[in-house]
XYZ file of N, CA, C and O in Angstrom:
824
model
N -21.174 -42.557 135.670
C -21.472 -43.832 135.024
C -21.825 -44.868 136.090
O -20.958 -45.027 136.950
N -23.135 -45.732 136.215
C -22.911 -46.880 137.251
C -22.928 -47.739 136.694
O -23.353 -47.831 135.543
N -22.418 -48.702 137.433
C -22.150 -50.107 137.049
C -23.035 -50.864 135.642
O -22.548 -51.581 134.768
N -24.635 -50.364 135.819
C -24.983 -50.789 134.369
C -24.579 -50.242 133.285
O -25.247 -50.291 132.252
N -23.394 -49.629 133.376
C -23.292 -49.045 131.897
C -22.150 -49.889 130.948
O -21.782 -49.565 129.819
N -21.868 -50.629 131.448
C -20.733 -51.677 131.317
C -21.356 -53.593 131.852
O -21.043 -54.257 132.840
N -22.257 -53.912 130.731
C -22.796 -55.249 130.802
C -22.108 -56.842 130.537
O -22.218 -57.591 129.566
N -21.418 -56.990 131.735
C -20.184 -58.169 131.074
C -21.448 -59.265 130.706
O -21.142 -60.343 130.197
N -22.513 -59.024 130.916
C -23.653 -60.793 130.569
C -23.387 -60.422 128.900
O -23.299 -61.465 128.251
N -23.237 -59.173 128.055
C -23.591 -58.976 126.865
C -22.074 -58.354 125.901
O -21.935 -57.946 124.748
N -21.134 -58.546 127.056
C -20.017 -58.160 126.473
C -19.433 -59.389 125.157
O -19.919 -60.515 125.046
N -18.730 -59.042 124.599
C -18.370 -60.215 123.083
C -17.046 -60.211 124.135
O -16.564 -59.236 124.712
N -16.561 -61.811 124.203
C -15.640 -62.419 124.759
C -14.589 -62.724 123.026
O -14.974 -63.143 121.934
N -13.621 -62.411 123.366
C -12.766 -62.863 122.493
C -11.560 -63.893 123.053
O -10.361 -63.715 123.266
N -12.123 -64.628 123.140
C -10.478 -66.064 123.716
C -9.166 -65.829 122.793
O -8.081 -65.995 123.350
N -9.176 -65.500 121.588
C -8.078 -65.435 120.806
C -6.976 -64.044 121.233
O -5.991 -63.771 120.547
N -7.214 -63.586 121.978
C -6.760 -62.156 121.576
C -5.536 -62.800 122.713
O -5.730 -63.694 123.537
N -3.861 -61.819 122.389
C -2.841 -62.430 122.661
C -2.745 -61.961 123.959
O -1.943 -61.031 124.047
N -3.223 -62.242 124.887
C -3.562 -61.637 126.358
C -1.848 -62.442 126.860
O -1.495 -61.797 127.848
N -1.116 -63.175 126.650
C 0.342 -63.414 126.899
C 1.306 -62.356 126.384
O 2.468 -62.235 126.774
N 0.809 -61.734 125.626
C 1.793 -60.595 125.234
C 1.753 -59.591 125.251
O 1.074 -58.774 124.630
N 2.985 -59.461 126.469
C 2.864 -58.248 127.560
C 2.643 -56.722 126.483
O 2.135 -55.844 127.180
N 2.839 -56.336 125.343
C 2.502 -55.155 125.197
C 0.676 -55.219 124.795
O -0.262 -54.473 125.075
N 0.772 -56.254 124.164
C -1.057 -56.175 123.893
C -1.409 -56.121 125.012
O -2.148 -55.144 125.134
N -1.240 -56.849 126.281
C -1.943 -56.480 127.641
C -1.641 -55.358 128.149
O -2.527 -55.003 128.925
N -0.709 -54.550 128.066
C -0.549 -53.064 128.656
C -1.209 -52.245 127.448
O -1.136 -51.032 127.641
N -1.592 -52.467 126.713
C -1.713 -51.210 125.324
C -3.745 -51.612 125.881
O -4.508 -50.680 125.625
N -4.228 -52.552 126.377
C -5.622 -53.466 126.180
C -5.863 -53.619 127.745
O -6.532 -54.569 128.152
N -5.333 -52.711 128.604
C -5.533 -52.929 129.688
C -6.691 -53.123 130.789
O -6.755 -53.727 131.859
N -8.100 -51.864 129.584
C -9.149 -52.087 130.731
C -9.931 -52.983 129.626
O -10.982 -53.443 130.074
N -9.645 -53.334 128.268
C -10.547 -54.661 127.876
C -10.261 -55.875 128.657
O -11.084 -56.755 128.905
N -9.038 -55.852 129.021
C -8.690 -56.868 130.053
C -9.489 -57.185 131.012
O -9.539 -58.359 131.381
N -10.255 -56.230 131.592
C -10.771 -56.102 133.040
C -12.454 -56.760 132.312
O -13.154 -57.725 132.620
N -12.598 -55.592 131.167
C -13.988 -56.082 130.752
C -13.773 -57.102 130.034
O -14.656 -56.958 129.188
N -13.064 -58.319 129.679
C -13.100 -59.888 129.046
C -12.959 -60.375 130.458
O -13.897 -61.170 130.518
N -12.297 -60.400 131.788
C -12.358 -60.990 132.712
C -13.783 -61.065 133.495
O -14.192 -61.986 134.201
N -14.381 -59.923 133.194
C -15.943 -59.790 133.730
C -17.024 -60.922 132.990
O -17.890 -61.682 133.422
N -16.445 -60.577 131.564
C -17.727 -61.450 130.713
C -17.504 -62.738 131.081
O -18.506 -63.279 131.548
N -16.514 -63.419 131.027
C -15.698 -64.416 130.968
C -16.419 -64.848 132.505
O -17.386 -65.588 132.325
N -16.241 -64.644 133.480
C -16.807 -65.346 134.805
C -18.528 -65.089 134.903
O -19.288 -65.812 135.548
N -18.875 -64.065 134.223
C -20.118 -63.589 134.342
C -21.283 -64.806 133.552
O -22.401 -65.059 133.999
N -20.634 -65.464 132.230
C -21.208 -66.114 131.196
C -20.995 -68.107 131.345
O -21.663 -69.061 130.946
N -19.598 -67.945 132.198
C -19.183 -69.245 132.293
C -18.298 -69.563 133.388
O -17.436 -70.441 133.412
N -18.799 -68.273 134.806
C -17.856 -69.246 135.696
C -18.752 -69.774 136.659
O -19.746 -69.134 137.004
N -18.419 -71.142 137.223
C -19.694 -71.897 137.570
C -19.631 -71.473 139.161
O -19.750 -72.381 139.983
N -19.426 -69.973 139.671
C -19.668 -69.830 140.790
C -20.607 -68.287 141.087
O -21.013 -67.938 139.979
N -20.992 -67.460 141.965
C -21.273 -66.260 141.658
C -20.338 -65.461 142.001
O -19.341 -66.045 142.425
N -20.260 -63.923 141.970
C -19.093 -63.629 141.924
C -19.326 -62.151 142.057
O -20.314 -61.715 141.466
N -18.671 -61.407 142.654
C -18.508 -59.840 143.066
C -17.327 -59.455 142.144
O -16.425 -60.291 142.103
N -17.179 -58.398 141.435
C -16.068 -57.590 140.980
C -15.979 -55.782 141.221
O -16.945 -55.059 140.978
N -14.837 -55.333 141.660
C -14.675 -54.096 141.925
C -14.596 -53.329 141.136
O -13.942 -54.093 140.425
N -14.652 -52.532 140.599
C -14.221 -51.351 139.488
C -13.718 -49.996 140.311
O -14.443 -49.108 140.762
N -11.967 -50.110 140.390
C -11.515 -49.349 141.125
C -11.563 -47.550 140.105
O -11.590 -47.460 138.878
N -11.560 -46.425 141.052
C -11.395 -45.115 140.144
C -9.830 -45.229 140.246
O -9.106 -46.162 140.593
N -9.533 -43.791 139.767
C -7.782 -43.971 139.648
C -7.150 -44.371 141.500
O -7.810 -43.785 142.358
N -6.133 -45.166 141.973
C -5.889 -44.820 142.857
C -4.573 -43.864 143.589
O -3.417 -43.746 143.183
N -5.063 -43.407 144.500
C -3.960 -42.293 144.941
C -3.688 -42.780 146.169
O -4.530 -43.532 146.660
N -2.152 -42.387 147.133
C -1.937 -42.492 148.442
C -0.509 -43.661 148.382
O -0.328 -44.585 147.588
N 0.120 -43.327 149.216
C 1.634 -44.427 149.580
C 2.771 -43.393 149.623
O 3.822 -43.435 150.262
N 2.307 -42.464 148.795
C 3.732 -41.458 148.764
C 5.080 -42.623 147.762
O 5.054 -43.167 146.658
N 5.936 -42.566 148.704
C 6.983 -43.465 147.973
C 7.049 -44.504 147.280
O 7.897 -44.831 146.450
N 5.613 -45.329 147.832
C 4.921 -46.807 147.294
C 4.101 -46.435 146.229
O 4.283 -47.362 145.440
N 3.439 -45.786 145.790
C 2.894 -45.271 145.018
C 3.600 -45.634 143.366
O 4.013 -44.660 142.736
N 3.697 -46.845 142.808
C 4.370 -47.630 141.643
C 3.965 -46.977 140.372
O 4.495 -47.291 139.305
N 2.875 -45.918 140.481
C 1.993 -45.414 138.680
C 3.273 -44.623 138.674
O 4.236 -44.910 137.963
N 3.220 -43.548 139.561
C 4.759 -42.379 138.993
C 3.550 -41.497 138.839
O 3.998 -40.350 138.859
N 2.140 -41.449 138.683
C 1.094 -40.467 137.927
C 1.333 -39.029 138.804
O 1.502 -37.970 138.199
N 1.331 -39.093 140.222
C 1.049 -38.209 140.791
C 2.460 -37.264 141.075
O 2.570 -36.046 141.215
N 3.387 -38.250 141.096
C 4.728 -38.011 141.347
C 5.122 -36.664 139.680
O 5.738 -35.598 139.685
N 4.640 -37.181 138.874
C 4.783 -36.770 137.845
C 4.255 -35.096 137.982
O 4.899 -34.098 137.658
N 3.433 -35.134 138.332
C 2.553 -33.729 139.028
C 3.625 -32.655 140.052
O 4.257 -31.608 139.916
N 3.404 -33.462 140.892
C 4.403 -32.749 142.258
C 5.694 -32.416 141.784
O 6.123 -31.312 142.120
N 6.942 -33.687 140.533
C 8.288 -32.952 140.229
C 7.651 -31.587 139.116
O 8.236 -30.510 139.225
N 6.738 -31.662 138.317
C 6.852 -30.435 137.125
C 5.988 -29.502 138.132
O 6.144 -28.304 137.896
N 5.325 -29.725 138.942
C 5.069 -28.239 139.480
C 6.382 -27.723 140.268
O 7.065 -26.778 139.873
N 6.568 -28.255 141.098
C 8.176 -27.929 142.262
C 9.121 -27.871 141.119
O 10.051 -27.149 141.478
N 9.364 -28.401 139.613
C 10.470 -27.488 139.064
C 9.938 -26.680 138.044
O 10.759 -26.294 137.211
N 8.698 -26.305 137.892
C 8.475 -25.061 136.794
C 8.147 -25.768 136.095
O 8.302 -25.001 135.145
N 7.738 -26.765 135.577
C 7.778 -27.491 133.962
C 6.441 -27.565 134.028
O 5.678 -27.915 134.929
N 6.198 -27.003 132.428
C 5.194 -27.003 132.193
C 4.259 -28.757 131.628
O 4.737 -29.616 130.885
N 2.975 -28.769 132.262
C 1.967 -30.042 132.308
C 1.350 -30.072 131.228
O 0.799 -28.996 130.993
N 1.122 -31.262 130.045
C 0.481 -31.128 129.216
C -0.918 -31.716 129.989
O -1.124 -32.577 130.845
N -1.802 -30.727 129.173
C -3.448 -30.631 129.215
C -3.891 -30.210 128.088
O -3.430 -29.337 127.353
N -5.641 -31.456 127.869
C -6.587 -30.860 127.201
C -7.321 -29.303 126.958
O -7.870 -28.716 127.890
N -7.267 -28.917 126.006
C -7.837 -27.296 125.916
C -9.069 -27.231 126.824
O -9.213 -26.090 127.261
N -9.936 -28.030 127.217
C -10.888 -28.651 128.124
C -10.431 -29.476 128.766
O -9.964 -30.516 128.302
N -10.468 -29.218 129.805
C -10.731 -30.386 131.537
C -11.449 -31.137 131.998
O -12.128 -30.806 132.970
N -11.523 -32.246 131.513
C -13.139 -33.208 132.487
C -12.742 -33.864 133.553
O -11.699 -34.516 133.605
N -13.574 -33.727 134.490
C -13.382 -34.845 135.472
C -13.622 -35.965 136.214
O -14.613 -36.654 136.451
N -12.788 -35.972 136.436
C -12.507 -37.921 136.919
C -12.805 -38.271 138.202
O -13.302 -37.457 138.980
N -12.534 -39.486 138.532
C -12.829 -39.519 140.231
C -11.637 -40.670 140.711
O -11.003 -41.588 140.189
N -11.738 -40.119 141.823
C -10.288 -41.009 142.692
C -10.472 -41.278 144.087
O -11.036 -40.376 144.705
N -10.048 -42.564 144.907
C -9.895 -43.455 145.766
C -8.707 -43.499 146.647
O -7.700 -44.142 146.349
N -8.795 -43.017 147.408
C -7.313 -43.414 148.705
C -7.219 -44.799 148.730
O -8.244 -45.400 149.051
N -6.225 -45.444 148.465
C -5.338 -46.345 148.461
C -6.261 -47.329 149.909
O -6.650 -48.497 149.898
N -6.341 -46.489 150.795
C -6.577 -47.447 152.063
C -7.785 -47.686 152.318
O -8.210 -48.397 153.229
N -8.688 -46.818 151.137
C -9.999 -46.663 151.579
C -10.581 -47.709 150.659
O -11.587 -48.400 150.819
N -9.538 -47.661 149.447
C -10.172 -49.134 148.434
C -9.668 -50.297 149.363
O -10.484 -51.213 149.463
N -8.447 -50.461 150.093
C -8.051 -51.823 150.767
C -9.016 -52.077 151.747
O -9.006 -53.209 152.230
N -10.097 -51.035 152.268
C -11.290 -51.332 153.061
C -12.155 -51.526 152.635
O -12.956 -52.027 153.424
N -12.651 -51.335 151.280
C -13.560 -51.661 150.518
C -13.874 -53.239 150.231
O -14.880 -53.924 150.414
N -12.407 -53.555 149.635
C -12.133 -54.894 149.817
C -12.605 -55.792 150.754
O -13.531 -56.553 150.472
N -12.072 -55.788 151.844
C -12.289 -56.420 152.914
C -13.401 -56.359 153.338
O -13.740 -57.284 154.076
N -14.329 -55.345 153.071
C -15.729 -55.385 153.178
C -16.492 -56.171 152.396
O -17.291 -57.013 152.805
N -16.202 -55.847 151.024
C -16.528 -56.469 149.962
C -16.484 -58.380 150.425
O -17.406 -59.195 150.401
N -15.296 -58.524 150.738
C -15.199 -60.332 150.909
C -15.501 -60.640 151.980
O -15.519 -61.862 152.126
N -15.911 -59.738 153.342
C -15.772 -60.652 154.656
C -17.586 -60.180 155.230
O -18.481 -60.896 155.678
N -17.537 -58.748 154.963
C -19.198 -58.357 155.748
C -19.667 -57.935 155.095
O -20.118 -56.798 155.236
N -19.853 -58.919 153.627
C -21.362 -58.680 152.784
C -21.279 -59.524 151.883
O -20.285 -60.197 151.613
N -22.351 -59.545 151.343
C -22.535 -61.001 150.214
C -23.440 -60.757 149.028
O -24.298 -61.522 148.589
N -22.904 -58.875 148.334
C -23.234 -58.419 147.235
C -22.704 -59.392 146.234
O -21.861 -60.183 146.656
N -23.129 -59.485 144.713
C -22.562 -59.905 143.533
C -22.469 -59.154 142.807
O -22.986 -58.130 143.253
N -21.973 -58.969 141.567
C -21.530 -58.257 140.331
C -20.561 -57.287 140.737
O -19.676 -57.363 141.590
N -20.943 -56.222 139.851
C -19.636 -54.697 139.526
C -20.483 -54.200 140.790
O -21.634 -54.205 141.225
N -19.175 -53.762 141.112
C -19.428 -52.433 142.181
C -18.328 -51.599 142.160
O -17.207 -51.903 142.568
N -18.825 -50.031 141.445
C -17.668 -49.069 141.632
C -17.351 -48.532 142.665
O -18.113 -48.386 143.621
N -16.024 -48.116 142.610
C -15.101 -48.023 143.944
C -14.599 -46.505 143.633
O -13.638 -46.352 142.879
N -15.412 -45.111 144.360
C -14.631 -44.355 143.933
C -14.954 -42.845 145.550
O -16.101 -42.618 145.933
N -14.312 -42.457 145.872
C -14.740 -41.088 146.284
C -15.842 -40.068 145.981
O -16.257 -40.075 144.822
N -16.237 -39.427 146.608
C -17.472 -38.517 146.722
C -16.723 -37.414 145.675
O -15.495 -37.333 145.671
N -17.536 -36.594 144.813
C -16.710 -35.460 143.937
C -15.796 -35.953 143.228
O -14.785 -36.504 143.666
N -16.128 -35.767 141.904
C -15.012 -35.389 140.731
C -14.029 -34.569 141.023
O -14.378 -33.468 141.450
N -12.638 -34.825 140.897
C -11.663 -34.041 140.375
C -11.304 -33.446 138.763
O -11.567 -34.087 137.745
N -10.897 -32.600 138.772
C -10.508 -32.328 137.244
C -8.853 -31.831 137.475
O -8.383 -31.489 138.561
N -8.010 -31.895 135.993
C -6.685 -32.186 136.471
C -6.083 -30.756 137.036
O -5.013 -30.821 137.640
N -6.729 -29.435 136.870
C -6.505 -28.568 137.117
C -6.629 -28.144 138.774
O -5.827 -27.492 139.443
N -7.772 -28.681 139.136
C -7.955 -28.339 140.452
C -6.943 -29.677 141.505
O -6.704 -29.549 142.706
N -6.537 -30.793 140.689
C -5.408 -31.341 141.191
C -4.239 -30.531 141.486
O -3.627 -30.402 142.546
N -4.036 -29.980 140.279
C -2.884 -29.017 140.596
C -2.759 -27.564 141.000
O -1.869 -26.745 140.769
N -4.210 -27.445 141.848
C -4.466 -26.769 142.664
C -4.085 -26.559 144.034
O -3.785 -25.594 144.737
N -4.217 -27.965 144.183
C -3.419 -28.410 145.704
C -2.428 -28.836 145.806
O -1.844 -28.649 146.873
N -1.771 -29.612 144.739
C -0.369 -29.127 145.133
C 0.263 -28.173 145.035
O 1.125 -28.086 145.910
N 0.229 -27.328 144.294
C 0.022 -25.382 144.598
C 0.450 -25.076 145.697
O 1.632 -24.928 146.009
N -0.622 -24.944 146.454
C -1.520 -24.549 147.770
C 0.042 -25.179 148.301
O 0.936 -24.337 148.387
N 0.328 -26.367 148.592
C 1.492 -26.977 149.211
C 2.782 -26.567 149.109
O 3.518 -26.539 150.095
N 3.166 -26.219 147.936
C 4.473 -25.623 147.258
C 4.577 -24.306 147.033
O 5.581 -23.595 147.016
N 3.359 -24.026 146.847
C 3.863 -21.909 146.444
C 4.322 -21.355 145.359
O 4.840 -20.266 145.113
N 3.926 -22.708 144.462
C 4.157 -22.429 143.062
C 3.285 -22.929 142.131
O 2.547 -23.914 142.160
N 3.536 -21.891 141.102
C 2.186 -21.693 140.399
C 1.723 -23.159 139.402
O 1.712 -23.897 140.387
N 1.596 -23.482 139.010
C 1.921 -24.447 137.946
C 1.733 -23.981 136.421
O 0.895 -23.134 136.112
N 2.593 -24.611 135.482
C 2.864 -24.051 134.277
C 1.846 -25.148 133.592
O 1.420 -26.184 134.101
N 1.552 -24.544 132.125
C 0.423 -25.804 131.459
C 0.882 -25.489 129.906
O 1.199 -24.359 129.533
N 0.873 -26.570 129.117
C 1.058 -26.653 127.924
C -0.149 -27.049 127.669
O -0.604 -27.859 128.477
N -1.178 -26.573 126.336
C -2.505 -27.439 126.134
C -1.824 -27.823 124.751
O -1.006 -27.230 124.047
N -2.532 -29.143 124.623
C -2.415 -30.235 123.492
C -2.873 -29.730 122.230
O -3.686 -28.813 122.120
N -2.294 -30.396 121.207
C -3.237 -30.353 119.913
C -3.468 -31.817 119.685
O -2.888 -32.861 119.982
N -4.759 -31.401 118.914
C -5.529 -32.481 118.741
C -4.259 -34.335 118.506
O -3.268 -34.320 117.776
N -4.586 -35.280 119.100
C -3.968 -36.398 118.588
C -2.583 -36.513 119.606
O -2.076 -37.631 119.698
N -2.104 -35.628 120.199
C -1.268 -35.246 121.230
C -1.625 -35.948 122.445
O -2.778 -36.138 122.833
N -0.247 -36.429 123.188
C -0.504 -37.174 124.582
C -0.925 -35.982 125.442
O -0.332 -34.912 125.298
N -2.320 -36.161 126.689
C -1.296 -35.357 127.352
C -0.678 -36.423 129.139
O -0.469 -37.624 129.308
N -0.594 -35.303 130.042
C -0.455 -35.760 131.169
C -1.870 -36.624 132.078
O -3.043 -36.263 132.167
N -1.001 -38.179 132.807
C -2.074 -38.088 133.279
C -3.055 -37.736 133.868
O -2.778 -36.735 134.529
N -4.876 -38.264 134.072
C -5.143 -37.820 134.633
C -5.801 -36.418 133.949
O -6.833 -36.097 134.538
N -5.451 -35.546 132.881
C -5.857 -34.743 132.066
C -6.965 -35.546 131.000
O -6.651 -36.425 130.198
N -8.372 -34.976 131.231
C -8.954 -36.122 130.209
C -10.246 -35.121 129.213
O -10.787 -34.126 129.695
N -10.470 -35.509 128.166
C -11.135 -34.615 127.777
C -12.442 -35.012 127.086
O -12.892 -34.690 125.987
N -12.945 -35.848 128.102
C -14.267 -36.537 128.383
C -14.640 -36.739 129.780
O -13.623 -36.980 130.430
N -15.438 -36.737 130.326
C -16.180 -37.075 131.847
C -15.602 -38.705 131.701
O -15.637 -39.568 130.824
N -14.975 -38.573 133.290
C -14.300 -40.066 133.404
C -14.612 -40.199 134.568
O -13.694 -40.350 135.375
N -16.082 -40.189 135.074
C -16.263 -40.565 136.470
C -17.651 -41.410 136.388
O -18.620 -41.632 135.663
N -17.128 -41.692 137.507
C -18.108 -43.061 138.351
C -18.921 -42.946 139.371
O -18.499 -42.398 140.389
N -20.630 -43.574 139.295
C -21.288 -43.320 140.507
C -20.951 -44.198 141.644
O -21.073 -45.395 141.382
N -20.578 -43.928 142.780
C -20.579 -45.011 143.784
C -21.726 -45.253 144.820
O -21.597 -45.700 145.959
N -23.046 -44.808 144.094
C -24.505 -45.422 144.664
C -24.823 -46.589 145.316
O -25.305 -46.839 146.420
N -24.480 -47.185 144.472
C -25.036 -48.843 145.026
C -23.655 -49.340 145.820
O -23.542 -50.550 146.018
N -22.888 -48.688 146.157
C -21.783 -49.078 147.284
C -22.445 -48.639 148.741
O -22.350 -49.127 149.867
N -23.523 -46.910 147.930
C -23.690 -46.174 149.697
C -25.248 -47.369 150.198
O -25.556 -47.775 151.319
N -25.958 -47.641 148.778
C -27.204 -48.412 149.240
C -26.669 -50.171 149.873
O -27.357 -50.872 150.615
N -25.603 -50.454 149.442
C -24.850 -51.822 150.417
C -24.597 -51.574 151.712
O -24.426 -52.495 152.510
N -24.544 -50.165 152.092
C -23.679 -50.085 152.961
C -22.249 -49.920 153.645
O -21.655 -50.326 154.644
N -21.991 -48.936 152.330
C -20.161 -48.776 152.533
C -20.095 -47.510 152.106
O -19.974 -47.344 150.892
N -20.156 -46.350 152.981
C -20.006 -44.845 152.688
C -18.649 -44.469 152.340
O -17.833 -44.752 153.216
N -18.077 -43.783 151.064
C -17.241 -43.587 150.528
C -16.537 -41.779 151.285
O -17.368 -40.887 151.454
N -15.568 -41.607 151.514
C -15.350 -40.307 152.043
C -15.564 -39.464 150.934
O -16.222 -40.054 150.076
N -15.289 -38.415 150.649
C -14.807 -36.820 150.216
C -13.984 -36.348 149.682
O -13.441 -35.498 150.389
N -13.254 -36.518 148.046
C -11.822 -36.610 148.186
C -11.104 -35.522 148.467
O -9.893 -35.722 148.375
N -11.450 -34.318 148.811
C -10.941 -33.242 149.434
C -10.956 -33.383 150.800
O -11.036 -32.365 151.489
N -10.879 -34.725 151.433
C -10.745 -34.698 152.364
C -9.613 -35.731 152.668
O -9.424 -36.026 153.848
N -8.877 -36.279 151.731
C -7.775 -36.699 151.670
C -6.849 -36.490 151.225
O -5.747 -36.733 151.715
N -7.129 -35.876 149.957
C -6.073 -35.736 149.187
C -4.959 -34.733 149.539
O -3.778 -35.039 149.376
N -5.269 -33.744 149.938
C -3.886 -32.812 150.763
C -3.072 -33.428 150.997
O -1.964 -33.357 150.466
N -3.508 -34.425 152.111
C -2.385 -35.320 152.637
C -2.101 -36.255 151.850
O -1.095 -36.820 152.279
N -2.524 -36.788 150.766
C -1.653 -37.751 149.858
C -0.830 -36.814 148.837
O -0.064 -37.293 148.001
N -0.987 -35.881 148.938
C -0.247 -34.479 147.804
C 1.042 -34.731 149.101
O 2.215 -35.005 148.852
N 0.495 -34.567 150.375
C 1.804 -34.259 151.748
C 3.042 -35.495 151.018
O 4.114 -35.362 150.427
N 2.309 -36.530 151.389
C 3.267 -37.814 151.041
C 3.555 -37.610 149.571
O 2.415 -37.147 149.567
N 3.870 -37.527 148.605
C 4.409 -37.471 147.318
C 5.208 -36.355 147.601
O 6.382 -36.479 147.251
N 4.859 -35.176 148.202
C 5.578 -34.492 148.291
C 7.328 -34.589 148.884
O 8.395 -34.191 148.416
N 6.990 -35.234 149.974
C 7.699 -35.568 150.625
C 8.535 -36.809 150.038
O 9.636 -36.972 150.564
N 8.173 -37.695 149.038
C 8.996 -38.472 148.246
C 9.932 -37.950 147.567
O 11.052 -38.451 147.462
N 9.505 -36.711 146.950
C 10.345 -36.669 145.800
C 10.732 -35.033 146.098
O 10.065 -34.026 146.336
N 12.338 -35.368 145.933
C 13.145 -34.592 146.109
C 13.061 -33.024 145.553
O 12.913 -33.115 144.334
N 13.082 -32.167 145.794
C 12.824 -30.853 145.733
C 14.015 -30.370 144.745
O 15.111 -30.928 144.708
N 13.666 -29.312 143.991
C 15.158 -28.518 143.177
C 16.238 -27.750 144.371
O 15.811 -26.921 145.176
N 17.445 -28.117 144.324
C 18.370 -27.449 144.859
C 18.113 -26.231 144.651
O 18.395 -25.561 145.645
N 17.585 -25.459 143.565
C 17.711 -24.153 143.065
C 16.488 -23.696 143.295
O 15.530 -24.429 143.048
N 16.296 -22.389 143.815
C 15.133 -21.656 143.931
C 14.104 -21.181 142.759
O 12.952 -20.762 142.872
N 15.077 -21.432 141.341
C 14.634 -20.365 140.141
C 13.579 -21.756 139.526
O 13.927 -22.926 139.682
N 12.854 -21.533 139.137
C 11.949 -22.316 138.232
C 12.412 -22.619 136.278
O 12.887 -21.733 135.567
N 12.163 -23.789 135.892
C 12.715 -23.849 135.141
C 11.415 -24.636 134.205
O 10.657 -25.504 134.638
N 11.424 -24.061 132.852
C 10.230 -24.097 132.034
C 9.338 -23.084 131.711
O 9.670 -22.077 132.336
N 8.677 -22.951 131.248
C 8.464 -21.836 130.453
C 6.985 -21.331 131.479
O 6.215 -22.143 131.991
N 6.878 -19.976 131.579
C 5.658 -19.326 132.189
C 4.539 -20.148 132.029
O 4.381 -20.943 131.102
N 3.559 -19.882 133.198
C 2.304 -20.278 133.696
C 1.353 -19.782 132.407
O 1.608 -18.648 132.002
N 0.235 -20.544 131.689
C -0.743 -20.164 130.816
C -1.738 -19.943 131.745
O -2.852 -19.568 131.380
């Protein structure tokens, strides 16, 4: 998807909507992002750059979603991951590589509008839990959903990725995310505490 696919000049602004109340803003989280776009795009009297981050990964212990953490405890104890009967994939950002983006973004350049913020290559949630695998030595277990069913994050069952083109034509080359992510699998790993017990617990690998 690039940035034109999401037009805050033509987005419908709604002022009424209860943006003070914290569950409508967590339940309305990325209309949030797209009313803050229209909203400066239509009537703020300055020009203006906005980021559109992909999911972010990296901190290990700092790491506040729990998303990945969530991954690393049910593989290291056997428990099985809910997933779509289909896998699409998404795209994701090292933590340090968006905090450089940033700083690029505000200090050595003087782009305007959306600019997505994401790593080279799609992930899909399977080949996530591929590598932490690879790390642990254990297999991972999978529950697939029925229809209307949560599943785990990060499991999506639509294409949820982003071009980051007009970041490489600005001038800000995005890495590889197989070229980080091991080591942000290292750090989570290393957060969260391992089973005392060797035996796996949850039901066999699908």
């Amino acid at each position: 998807m690039p940035e034109e696919a999401v037009n805050p000049a033509s987005w419908q602004i709604d002022m009424d909507a209860p943006w003070h109340d914290a569950a409508y803003l967590e339940a309305h989280y990325a209309e949030g992002k797209r009313q803050a776009e229209a909203v400066l795009t239509r009537h703020g009297p300055f020009a203006f750059a906005s980021v559109r981050s992909a999911h972010v990964l990296g901190g290990g212990a700092r790491d506040f979603t729990g998303r990945l953490a969530h991954y690393v405890e049910h593989i290291t104890r056997g428990r099985p991951l809910e997933v779509h009967p289909t896998v699409l994939p998404t795209v994701f950002v090292h933590a340090e590589e968006l905090a450089g983006l940033l700083q690029w973004a505000a200090t050595a350049s003087d782009f305007t509008g959306p600019l997505n913020a994401c790593s080279q290559d799609p992930v899909d949630v399977r080949q996530l839990c591929a590598v932490i695998a690879a790390q642990t030595g254990r297999k991972p277990a999978y529950r697939v959903t029925r229809p209307g069913e949560d599943a785990s994050p990060f499991s999506f069952d639509r294409h949820y990725a982003m071009s980051n083109s007009r970041a490489g034509r600005l001038g800000f080359a995005f890495s590889r995310t197989a070229d980080w992510l091991p080591g942000v699998v290292a750090e989570a790993l290393a957060a969260v505490p391992l089973p005392d017990t060797g035996h796996d617990e949850g039901t066999e690998p699908s």
